[in-house]
C-alpha cells in the first residue's frame, strides 16, 4: 500500500511539473490492457492526443478503427492526465516547443520522468485551421510584455504564458472598441485608480501611444509608495513620457484637468464605487472597471420571502456581488452612460469576472428614469443602500 501511495505521489508531482512547463501537445500511449469488465472508461482507447487550442484543449481518442473528439476546459486537463495515467496508460509525451517531457510507468508501476531537447517538435494544431490575430501581435518587441515574462527578447510568446497573453489582448480590445469617441483636439487624459504594479497600464500606454499614435497622458494612483516608485522607474526605462504614477486615495483624489477615461481594476469593495463616482463627477467619456471583493450588499441584504438566497453563504455572496454590479450598471445608465457588463477573465486566473464598460453619450430620459426605478425596487426588496447610489443621488 505504501508503495502505491509513493507511486501516486510521484506521478502527481511529475504531471504537475509537466503542466507548469506549458505544453501545447500531449500524447498518452502504451495503454495497458485491462481484464474484461474491469476497464476504466479511457482504457478502451489505445492512444489519446491532446492539442491546445485557443480557448480549450481538444482530446483525440483513438480506438483500433475510430477516433473520437472531446473538448476539455483548461482547468480539467491536469486532472485528466493523472486519471489517464493512473487508469492504464503507461507513457506520456508532451512538448512545449523547446523541450520534450516524457513520463513512463513500468509494469511494476514504477514512475520515471525525463526531459530532453525536442529534436523535431510536432506542429501546433489551430482550431478550425485558423490562427487568431491578436491586437498585440506576436513578433513585435513590446518592453512591458518582455519584462512580465510573456514575450521573449525576440517578441515571441512564452508558451506557458499564452493565457496571460490572451487576457491582456482581451483587455486592450475592450478599450480599443471605444477609443474612437475620445477627443482628438487635445491630449487624452486617463486616470488609473489602484494601479498596483500596473502591468495593464504599461501595455495600454504602449498600445495607445506607440501603436495608435494618440497623444495620451496617463496617471496611475496607488496607496503604496514603493509601488509608485517602482512604476515611475519603469516608465522612465521605457521612455513613456506621458505615463507617471503618484500616491493617491481613490475617495479623496481630484484632478485639475478634464478626465477622458477612468480605469479601476480590482479596487476592493466600495473603492470601486468611489472610482465610478469620480468618473461620473468628472464627466469622463469612458469608464472601465473590474470590481473586486464585494461585501457591502452581502452584509445588508435581507428578505423574508426570498430567504432561500441567504440560506447558503456562497449563494448569498454571489447573489449580492451580481446585484452590486447590476446596480452600478443601472446607476451609470441613469447618469448618461451606455453601460455594458462584460465577461472578463483577469490575470490571476480567478473565476470569470465582470468588467463594467461605460461610454458617456445621450441616453433618453425615459431610459434613465427606468434604470433608477429598477434600482429603487431592488433596494426596497432587499433593504440595502449601495454606496454608489448614496454618492450619486444623496437626496434620493
PDB file of N, CA and C in Angstrom, residues 245-323:
ATOM      1  N   UNK A 245       3.192  58.056 -12.201  1.00  0.00           N
ATOM      2  CA  UNK A 245       2.470  57.468 -11.074  1.00  0.00           C
ATOM      3  C   UNK A 245       2.658  58.338  -9.839  1.00  0.00           C
ATOM      4  N   UNK A 246       1.625  58.379  -9.031  1.00  0.00           N
ATOM      5  CA  UNK A 246       1.685  59.168  -7.816  1.00  0.00           C
ATOM      6  C   UNK A 246       0.813  58.533  -6.733  1.00  0.00           C
ATOM      7  N   UNK A 247       1.182  58.760  -5.459  1.00  0.00           N
ATOM      8  CA  UNK A 247       0.347  58.213  -4.382  1.00  0.00           C
ATOM      9  C   UNK A 247      -0.983  58.956  -4.330  1.00  0.00           C
ATOM     10  N   UNK A 248      -2.049  58.223  -4.129  1.00  0.00           N
ATOM     11  CA  UNK A 248      -3.359  58.874  -4.088  1.00  0.00           C
ATOM     12  C   UNK A 248      -4.440  57.921  -3.620  1.00  0.00           C
ATOM     13  N   UNK A 249      -5.418  58.456  -2.913  1.00  0.00           N
ATOM     14  CA  UNK A 249      -6.552  57.688  -2.429  1.00  0.00           C
ATOM     15  C   UNK A 249      -7.730  57.909  -3.371  1.00  0.00           C
ATOM     16  N   UNK A 250      -8.409  56.836  -3.746  1.00  0.00           N
ATOM     17  CA  UNK A 250      -9.500  56.937  -4.714  1.00  0.00           C
ATOM     18  C   UNK A 250     -10.576  57.909  -4.253  1.00  0.00           C
ATOM     19  N   UNK A 251     -10.955  57.815  -2.981  1.00  0.00           N
ATOM     20  CA  UNK A 251     -12.081  58.622  -2.499  1.00  0.00           C
ATOM     21  C   UNK A 251     -11.732  60.108  -2.381  1.00  0.00           C
ATOM     22  N   UNK A 252     -10.448  60.415  -2.162  1.00  0.00           N
ATOM     23  CA  UNK A 252     -10.099  61.820  -1.947  1.00  0.00           C
ATOM     24  C   UNK A 252      -9.364  62.477  -3.094  1.00  0.00           C
ATOM     25  N   UNK A 253      -9.199  61.783  -4.210  1.00  0.00           N
ATOM     26  CA  UNK A 253      -8.394  62.336  -5.304  1.00  0.00           C
ATOM     27  C   UNK A 253      -9.205  63.294  -6.167  1.00  0.00           C
ATOM     28  N   UNK A 254      -8.570  64.371  -6.589  1.00  0.00           N
ATOM     29  CA  UNK A 254      -9.204  65.291  -7.524  1.00  0.00           C
ATOM     30  C   UNK A 254      -8.216  65.617  -8.630  1.00  0.00           C
ATOM     31  N   UNK A 255      -8.730  65.887  -9.796  1.00  0.00           N
ATOM     32  CA  UNK A 255      -7.879  66.150 -10.965  1.00  0.00           C
ATOM     33  C   UNK A 255      -8.191  67.534 -11.512  1.00  0.00           C
ATOM     34  N   UNK A 256      -7.187  68.379 -11.664  1.00  0.00           N
ATOM     35  CA  UNK A 256      -7.438  69.747 -12.122  1.00  0.00           C
ATOM     36  C   UNK A 256      -7.817  69.862 -13.597  1.00  0.00           C
ATOM     37  N   UNK A 257      -7.466  68.880 -14.401  1.00  0.00           N
ATOM     38  CA  UNK A 257      -7.752  68.949 -15.838  1.00  0.00           C
ATOM     39  C   UNK A 257      -8.848  67.962 -16.201  1.00  0.00           C
ATOM     40  N   UNK A 258      -9.498  68.123 -17.363  1.00  0.00           N
ATOM     41  CA  UNK A 258     -10.565  67.208 -17.784  1.00  0.00           C
ATOM     42  C   UNK A 258     -10.056  65.770 -17.880  1.00  0.00           C
ATOM     43  N   UNK A 259     -10.870  64.828 -17.435  1.00  0.00           N
ATOM     44  CA  UNK A 259     -10.515  63.411 -17.475  1.00  0.00           C
ATOM     45  C   UNK A 259     -11.373  62.730 -18.537  1.00  0.00           C
ATOM     46  N   UNK A 260     -10.726  62.007 -19.434  1.00  0.00           N
ATOM     47  CA  UNK A 260     -11.433  61.362 -20.544  1.00  0.00           C
ATOM     48  C   UNK A 260     -11.725  59.887 -20.289  1.00  0.00           C
ATOM     49  N   UNK A 261     -10.853  59.226 -19.540  1.00  0.00           N
ATOM     50  CA  UNK A 261     -11.025  57.797 -19.295  1.00  0.00           C
ATOM     51  C   UNK A 261     -10.630  57.474 -17.862  1.00  0.00           C
ATOM     52  N   UNK A 262     -11.443  56.673 -17.207  1.00  0.00           N
ATOM     53  CA  UNK A 262     -11.134  56.198 -15.852  1.00  0.00           C
ATOM     54  C   UNK A 262     -11.070  54.678 -15.883  1.00  0.00           C
ATOM     55  N   UNK A 263      -9.988  54.134 -15.326  1.00  0.00           N
ATOM     56  CA  UNK A 263      -9.790  52.690 -15.223  1.00  0.00           C
ATOM     57  C   UNK A 263      -9.706  52.327 -13.751  1.00  0.00           C
ATOM     58  N   UNK A 264     -10.394  51.273 -13.374  1.00  0.00           N
ATOM     59  CA  UNK A 264     -10.336  50.795 -11.990  1.00  0.00           C
ATOM     60  C   UNK A 264     -10.395  49.275 -12.019  1.00  0.00           C
ATOM     61  N   UNK A 265      -9.262  48.644 -11.796  1.00  0.00           N
ATOM     62  CA  UNK A 265      -9.186  47.190 -11.852  1.00  0.00           C
ATOM     63  C   UNK A 265      -8.948  46.625 -10.459  1.00  0.00           C
ATOM     64  N   UNK A 266      -9.936  45.917  -9.944  1.00  0.00           N
ATOM     65  CA  UNK A 266      -9.824  45.215  -8.670  1.00  0.00           C
ATOM     66  C   UNK A 266      -9.725  46.149  -7.477  1.00  0.00           C
ATOM     67  N   UNK A 267     -10.357  47.339  -7.559  1.00  0.00           N
ATOM     68  CA  UNK A 267     -10.488  48.180  -6.371  1.00  0.00           C
ATOM     69  C   UNK A 267     -11.435  47.466  -5.410  1.00  0.00           C
ATOM     70  N   UNK A 268     -11.023  47.309  -4.167  1.00  0.00           N
ATOM     71  CA  UNK A 268     -11.735  46.443  -3.233  1.00  0.00           C
ATOM     72  C   UNK A 268     -13.033  47.061  -2.728  1.00  0.00           C
ATOM     73  N   UNK A 269     -14.097  46.279  -2.787  1.00  0.00           N
ATOM     74  CA  UNK A 269     -15.405  46.618  -2.228  1.00  0.00           C
ATOM     75  C   UNK A 269     -15.863  47.999  -2.692  1.00  0.00           C
ATOM     76  N   UNK A 270     -16.130  48.925  -1.761  1.00  0.00           N
ATOM     77  CA  UNK A 270     -16.709  50.224  -2.128  1.00  0.00           C
ATOM     78  C   UNK A 270     -15.702  51.168  -2.775  1.00  0.00           C
ATOM     79  N   UNK A 271     -14.413  50.803  -2.802  1.00  0.00           N
ATOM     80  CA  UNK A 271     -13.439  51.632  -3.519  1.00  0.00           C
ATOM     81  C   UNK A 271     -13.818  51.737  -4.992  1.00  0.00           C
ATOM     82  N   UNK A 272     -14.397  50.673  -5.535  1.00  0.00           N
ATOM     83  CA  UNK A 272     -14.891  50.725  -6.915  1.00  0.00           C
ATOM     84  C   UNK A 272     -15.963  51.792  -7.067  1.00  0.00           C
ATOM     85  N   UNK A 273     -16.846  51.921  -6.056  1.00  0.00           N
ATOM     86  CA  UNK A 273     -17.915  52.921  -6.119  1.00  0.00           C
ATOM     87  C   UNK A 273     -17.350  54.338  -6.150  1.00  0.00           C
ATOM     88  N   UNK A 274     -16.299  54.593  -5.383  1.00  0.00           N
ATOM     89  CA  UNK A 274     -15.695  55.924  -5.383  1.00  0.00           C
ATOM     90  C   UNK A 274     -15.002  56.212  -6.711  1.00  0.00           C
ATOM     91  N   UNK A 275     -14.420  55.173  -7.316  1.00  0.00           N
ATOM     92  CA  UNK A 275     -13.807  55.350  -8.637  1.00  0.00           C
ATOM     93  C   UNK A 275     -14.876  55.703  -9.667  1.00  0.00           C
ATOM     94  N   UNK A 276     -15.993  54.985  -9.652  1.00  0.00           N
ATOM     95  CA  UNK A 276     -17.082  55.263 -10.588  1.00  0.00           C
ATOM     96  C   UNK A 276     -17.686  56.643 -10.323  1.00  0.00           C
ATOM     97  N   UNK A 277     -17.827  57.000  -9.060  1.00  0.00           N
ATOM     98  CA  UNK A 277     -18.376  58.310  -8.704  1.00  0.00           C
ATOM     99  C   UNK A 277     -17.497  59.432  -9.236  1.00  0.00           C
ATOM    100  N   UNK A 278     -16.177  59.286  -9.059  1.00  0.00           N
ATOM    101  CA  UNK A 278     -15.263  60.310  -9.586  1.00  0.00           C
ATOM    102  C   UNK A 278     -15.370  60.413 -11.104  1.00  0.00           C
ATOM    103  N   UNK A 279     -15.461  59.275 -11.766  1.00  0.00           N
ATOM    104  CA  UNK A 279     -15.574  59.274 -13.227  1.00  0.00           C
ATOM    105  C   UNK A 279     -16.826  60.024 -13.673  1.00  0.00           C
ATOM    106  N   UNK A 280     -17.952  59.767 -13.018  1.00  0.00           N
ATOM    107  CA  UNK A 280     -19.205  60.464 -13.357  1.00  0.00           C
ATOM    108  C   UNK A 280     -19.076  61.953 -13.035  1.00  0.00           C
ATOM    109  N   UNK A 281     -18.497  62.248 -11.893  1.00  0.00           N
ATOM    110  CA  UNK A 281     -18.346  63.650 -11.471  1.00  0.00           C
ATOM    111  C   UNK A 281     -17.495  64.432 -12.465  1.00  0.00           C
ATOM    112  N   UNK A 282     -16.482  63.784 -13.009  1.00  0.00           N
ATOM    113  CA  UNK A 282     -15.618  64.446 -13.989  1.00  0.00           C
ATOM    114  C   UNK A 282     -16.192  64.396 -15.408  1.00  0.00           C
ATOM    115  N   UNK A 283     -17.310  63.706 -15.561  1.00  0.00           N
ATOM    116  CA  UNK A 283     -17.908  63.508 -16.891  1.00  0.00           C
ATOM    117  C   UNK A 283     -16.936  62.795 -17.831  1.00  0.00           C
ATOM    118  N   UNK A 284     -16.233  61.815 -17.311  1.00  0.00           N
ATOM    119  CA  UNK A 284     -15.295  61.038 -18.129  1.00  0.00           C
ATOM    120  C   UNK A 284     -16.040  60.361 -19.266  1.00  0.00           C
ATOM    121  N   UNK A 285     -15.439  60.369 -20.448  1.00  0.00           N
ATOM    122  CA  UNK A 285     -16.076  59.788 -21.625  1.00  0.00           C
ATOM    123  C   UNK A 285     -16.152  58.270 -21.527  1.00  0.00           C
ATOM    124  N   UNK A 286     -15.095  57.628 -21.016  1.00  0.00           N
ATOM    125  CA  UNK A 286     -15.031  56.174 -20.936  1.00  0.00           C
ATOM    126  C   UNK A 286     -14.720  55.716 -19.514  1.00  0.00           C
ATOM    127  N   UNK A 287     -15.357  54.626 -19.111  1.00  0.00           N
ATOM    128  CA  UNK A 287     -15.105  54.017 -17.803  1.00  0.00           C
ATOM    129  C   UNK A 287     -14.905  52.513 -18.006  1.00  0.00           C
ATOM    130  N   UNK A 288     -13.825  51.994 -17.421  1.00  0.00           N
ATOM    131  CA  UNK A 288     -13.568  50.561 -17.454  1.00  0.00           C
ATOM    132  C   UNK A 288     -13.259  50.113 -16.026  1.00  0.00           C
ATOM    133  N   UNK A 289     -14.073  49.224 -15.503  1.00  0.00           N
ATOM    134  CA  UNK A 289     -13.911  48.813 -14.105  1.00  0.00           C
ATOM    135  C   UNK A 289     -14.140  47.324 -13.944  1.00  0.00           C
ATOM    136  N   UNK A 290     -13.209  46.664 -13.234  1.00  0.00           N
ATOM    137  CA  UNK A 290     -13.382  45.269 -12.848  1.00  0.00           C
ATOM    138  C   UNK A 290     -13.490  45.250 -11.326  1.00  0.00           C
ATOM    139  N   UNK A 291     -14.700  45.137 -10.788  1.00  0.00           N
ATOM    140  CA  UNK A 291     -14.888  45.181  -9.330  1.00  0.00           C
ATOM    141  C   UNK A 291     -14.255  43.975  -8.640  1.00  0.00           C
ATOM    142  N   UNK A 292     -14.057  44.130  -7.328  1.00  0.00           N
ATOM    143  CA  UNK A 292     -13.436  43.062  -6.550  1.00  0.00           C
ATOM    144  C   UNK A 292     -13.952  43.107  -5.114  1.00  0.00           C
ATOM    145  N   UNK A 293     -13.959  41.947  -4.456  1.00  0.00           N
ATOM    146  CA  UNK A 293     -14.265  41.852  -3.023  1.00  0.00           C
ATOM    147  C   UNK A 293     -15.524  42.631  -2.650  1.00  0.00           C
ATOM    148  N   UNK A 294     -16.654  42.229  -3.178  1.00  0.00           N
ATOM    149  CA  UNK A 294     -17.891  42.994  -2.990  1.00  0.00           C
ATOM    150  C   UNK A 294     -18.656  42.490  -1.764  1.00  0.00           C
ATOM    151  N   UNK A 295     -18.446  43.168  -0.639  1.00  0.00           N
ATOM    152  CA  UNK A 295     -19.018  42.724   0.625  1.00  0.00           C
ATOM    153  C   UNK A 295     -20.202  43.569   1.090  1.00  0.00           C
ATOM    154  N   UNK A 296     -20.339  44.774   0.578  1.00  0.00           N
ATOM    155  CA  UNK A 296     -21.302  45.719   1.149  1.00  0.00           C
ATOM    156  C   UNK A 296     -22.733  45.178   1.148  1.00  0.00           C
ATOM    157  N   UNK A 297     -23.262  44.790   0.016  1.00  0.00           N
ATOM    158  CA  UNK A 297     -24.640  44.322  -0.042  1.00  0.00           C
ATOM    159  C   UNK A 297     -24.796  42.965   0.629  1.00  0.00           C
ATOM    160  N   UNK A 298     -23.730  42.179   0.646  1.00  0.00           N
ATOM    161  CA  UNK A 298     -23.783  40.889   1.320  1.00  0.00           C
ATOM    162  C   UNK A 298     -24.079  41.072   2.808  1.00  0.00           C
ATOM    163  N   UNK A 299     -23.565  42.145   3.390  1.00  0.00           N
ATOM    164  CA  UNK A 299     -23.813  42.422   4.801  1.00  0.00           C
ATOM    165  C   UNK A 299     -25.212  42.988   5.032  1.00  0.00           C
ATOM    166  N   UNK A 300     -25.768  43.661   4.018  1.00  0.00           N
ATOM    167  CA  UNK A 300     -27.019  44.384   4.207  1.00  0.00           C
ATOM    168  C   UNK A 300     -28.266  43.601   3.782  1.00  0.00           C
ATOM    169  N   UNK A 301     -28.143  42.764   2.758  1.00  0.00           N
ATOM    170  CA  UNK A 301     -29.334  42.194   2.135  1.00  0.00           C
ATOM    171  C   UNK A 301     -30.120  41.268   3.064  1.00  0.00           C
ATOM    172  N   UNK A 302     -31.427  41.433   3.063  1.00  0.00           N
ATOM    173  CA  UNK A 302     -32.315  40.566   3.825  1.00  0.00           C
ATOM    174  C   UNK A 302     -33.712  40.636   3.205  1.00  0.00           C
ATOM    175  N   UNK A 303     -34.386  39.484   3.166  1.00  0.00           N
ATOM    176  CA  UNK A 303     -35.731  39.442   2.600  1.00  0.00           C
ATOM    177  C   UNK A 303     -36.378  38.144   3.042  1.00  0.00           C
ATOM    178  N   UNK A 304     -37.480  38.255   3.786  1.00  0.00           N
ATOM    179  CA  UNK A 304     -38.117  37.062   4.352  1.00  0.00           C
ATOM    180  C   UNK A 304     -38.669  36.141   3.279  1.00  0.00           C
ATOM    181  N   UNK A 305     -39.303  36.688   2.251  1.00  0.00           N
ATOM    182  CA  UNK A 305     -39.918  35.851   1.232  1.00  0.00           C
ATOM    183  C   UNK A 305     -38.884  35.189   0.324  1.00  0.00           C
ATOM    184  N   UNK A 306     -37.682  35.778   0.234  1.00  0.00           N
ATOM    185  CA  UNK A 306     -36.617  35.213  -0.599  1.00  0.00           C
ATOM    186  C   UNK A 306     -35.464  34.736   0.275  1.00  0.00           C
ATOM    187  N   UNK A 307     -35.788  34.164   1.413  1.00  0.00           N
ATOM    188  CA  UNK A 307     -34.759  33.737   2.361  1.00  0.00           C
ATOM    189  C   UNK A 307     -33.863  32.640   1.791  1.00  0.00           C
ATOM    190  N   UNK A 308     -34.334  31.951   0.746  1.00  0.00           N
ATOM    191  CA  UNK A 308     -33.506  30.914   0.124  1.00  0.00           C
ATOM    192  C   UNK A 308     -32.190  31.477  -0.389  1.00  0.00           C
ATOM    193  N   UNK A 309     -32.181  32.750  -0.757  1.00  0.00           N
ATOM    194  CA  UNK A 309     -30.963  33.366  -1.281  1.00  0.00           C
ATOM    195  C   UNK A 309     -29.939  33.639  -0.190  1.00  0.00           C
ATOM    196  N   UNK A 310     -30.373  33.644   1.076  1.00  0.00           N
ATOM    197  CA  UNK A 310     -29.441  33.889   2.174  1.00  0.00           C
ATOM    198  C   UNK A 310     -29.194  32.645   3.020  1.00  0.00           C
ATOM    199  N   UNK A 311     -29.845  31.530   2.670  1.00  0.00           N
ATOM    200  CA  UNK A 311     -29.686  30.307   3.456  1.00  0.00           C
ATOM    201  C   UNK A 311     -28.287  29.727   3.297  1.00  0.00           C
ATOM    202  N   UNK A 312     -27.744  29.826   2.094  1.00  0.00           N
ATOM    203  CA  UNK A 312     -26.424  29.281   1.810  1.00  0.00           C
ATOM    204  C   UNK A 312     -25.457  30.431   1.581  1.00  0.00           C
ATOM    205  N   UNK A 313     -24.390  30.457   2.371  1.00  0.00           N
ATOM    206  CA  UNK A 313     -23.467  31.590   2.330  1.00  0.00           C
ATOM    207  C   UNK A 313     -22.925  31.906   0.955  1.00  0.00           C
ATOM    208  N   UNK A 314     -22.533  30.858   0.207  1.00  0.00           N
ATOM    209  CA  UNK A 314     -21.928  31.104  -1.109  1.00  0.00           C
ATOM    210  C   UNK A 314     -22.959  31.660  -2.086  1.00  0.00           C
ATOM    211  N   UNK A 315     -24.235  31.218  -1.953  1.00  0.00           N
ATOM    212  CA  UNK A 315     -25.295  31.740  -2.822  1.00  0.00           C
ATOM    213  C   UNK A 315     -25.550  33.212  -2.497  1.00  0.00           C
ATOM    214  N   UNK A 316     -25.623  33.548  -1.212  1.00  0.00           N
ATOM    215  CA  UNK A 316     -25.845  34.942  -0.842  1.00  0.00           C
ATOM    216  C   UNK A 316     -24.690  35.822  -1.319  1.00  0.00           C
ATOM    217  N   UNK A 317     -23.461  35.323  -1.163  1.00  0.00           N
ATOM    218  CA  UNK A 317     -22.294  36.099  -1.576  1.00  0.00           C
ATOM    219  C   UNK A 317     -22.328  36.401  -3.071  1.00  0.00           C
ATOM    220  N   UNK A 318     -22.619  35.380  -3.873  1.00  0.00           N
ATOM    221  CA  UNK A 318     -22.610  35.587  -5.327  1.00  0.00           C
ATOM    222  C   UNK A 318     -23.813  36.414  -5.775  1.00  0.00           C
ATOM    223  N   UNK A 319     -24.962  36.197  -5.142  1.00  0.00           N
ATOM    224  CA  UNK A 319     -26.138  36.999  -5.473  1.00  0.00           C
ATOM    225  C   UNK A 319     -25.883  38.469  -5.174  1.00  0.00           C
ATOM    226  N   UNK A 320     -25.296  38.733  -3.997  1.00  0.00           N
ATOM    227  CA  UNK A 320     -25.003  40.118  -3.612  1.00  0.00           C
ATOM    228  C   UNK A 320     -24.008  40.751  -4.580  1.00  0.00           C
ATOM    229  N   UNK A 321     -22.993  39.990  -5.006  1.00  0.00           N
ATOM    230  CA  UNK A 321     -21.999  40.535  -5.936  1.00  0.00           C
ATOM    231  C   UNK A 321     -22.635  40.875  -7.279  1.00  0.00           C
ATOM    232  N   UNK A 322     -23.485  39.989  -7.800  1.00  0.00           N
ATOM    233  CA  UNK A 322     -24.141  40.245  -9.084  1.00  0.00           C
ATOM    234  C   UNK A 322     -25.103  41.424  -8.987  1.00  0.00           C
ATOM    235  N   UNK A 323     -25.844  41.509  -7.867  1.00  0.00           N
ATOM    236  CA  UNK A 323     -26.748  42.648  -7.690  1.00  0.00           C
ATOM    237  C   UNK A 323     -25.963  43.950  -7.585  1.00  0.00           C
TER     238      UNK A 323
END
